[in-house]
Amino acid sequence: MSNLLTGIRTIRDLPIDNKRVFIRVDFNVPMEDGVITDDLRIREALPTIKHALEREARVILGSHMGRPKPGKDNSAFSLEPCGIRLAELLDAEVHMPDDCLGDAAKKVIFDLRAGQVCLLENLRFHPEEEQDDEAFAFKLSELAEAYVNDAFGTVHRAHASVHRMAKLFRDRGCGFLLEKEISALGKVIGQPERPYVALLGGAKVSDKIVVVETLLKVCNTLVIGGAMANTFLAAKGHNMQASLVEEDKLALARTILEKAAAAKVTVELPVDLVVASSTQAEAGTVVSIHEVPPGKMALDIGPQSIERFTRHFADAKTIFWNGPMGLFEREPFSAGTFGVARAMASSSAFTVVGGGDSAAAVHAAGEDLAAKMDHISTGGGASLELIEGRKLPGIEALRG
Ligand code: ADP
Ligand code: MG
């Protein structure tokens, strides 16, 4: 497979000095009662924004926030709190017109001086954004002379500001965050250094069928944990009792195991599990996969499984992880997920984490594990679609 970045310029290559540059960012941060609870997404956009400001560009930032509904009070979806936070982080004024289009926005934008920044109001306040509307995209494009996308979390959606608008610019490219995402995720499905261990988990096999099939073609070892492993264990004849099992995916699980054997991919499944009577239980019990007690459900992998799984990390050159090993959101069932995260973080392999819940798990594990991974993808859906080998509209729109 050719490099996924082929034909895509980065902000470094674009003539943005003194120019009006539109940067599509992802400021869709978690908020409670108008207060930002985690500003990671804003901080991650800073290198690109600062680069543009250092080159004396006039920076126009565009983002969506949540899912505003037409005709409702959408004030909770305003990007104003993000603009305030950005101003603190940049230690500079951030101009904020109260609509992304219209005379007021134009006045703000065309009054920007070199090295100044404005943040447009939520692009989804216009339903045309999600409709990938041509006229809307054209109006947005008139605001700027160059286009940069740094919003990886949205590139799998053909929305106006990520797709149609990008194509209207001769000078278009990716920001640093998007470049790092495409490069890291491209590596784990393209030409990974071997041995290559793919670690999969999470809620369902059905969510990850294409991901598994793609990884099977490139990895040397496929490690499966989480609720997904329940279906594989059941397919191998184990009685999983009250565990989450996708009964209609048992045949698929067997096919995957056969394909793995044919491709000489080593598959590692849990040998022990942490079980409990309900997801609300205060504690779990470790049992072998051969003796899940009646009425109990598997909510985490056991200590022997952690040991067996992470043993593969020792000589690995590439490790890709998607999907928690258990119900990590609850402390009694977090050891498996945090255990593999810890082992992965201390491995010398090129380590990539994809998937929204998996990324959250690495952050929740603490111990500065997040900083020790080579790459944690910021896009849940987008990272999985890229791993599936799909062409994503927001990336393809930058090519050429
Ligand atoms: P990602 O977002 O990283 O792709 P998924 O969405 O596939 O991951 O799965 C994450 C969810 O799976 C988590 O909420 C986690 O609690 C749940 N999960 C993992 N293992 C189990 C299990 N054994 N039983 C119940 N839920 C599980
Ligand atoms: Mg998820």
Coordinates of C-alpha atoms and ligand atoms in Angstrom, one line a residue, residues 203 207-208 322 324 355-358 380 384, ligand 2:
A203 CA -17.9 -4.3 23.2
D207 CA -18.4 -3.4 15.3
K208 CA -15.0 -4.6 14.3
N322 CA -8.2 -1.0 19.8
P324 CA -10.7 -2.2 26.2
G355 CA -10.8 4.1 19.3
G356 CA -12.7 6.5 21.5
D357 CA -13.0 4.3 24.5
S358 CA -9.5 2.9 24.2
G380 CA -12.8 7.3 17.5
L384 CA -11.5 2.8 12.9
Ligands
MG2 MG -16.5 3.1 21.5

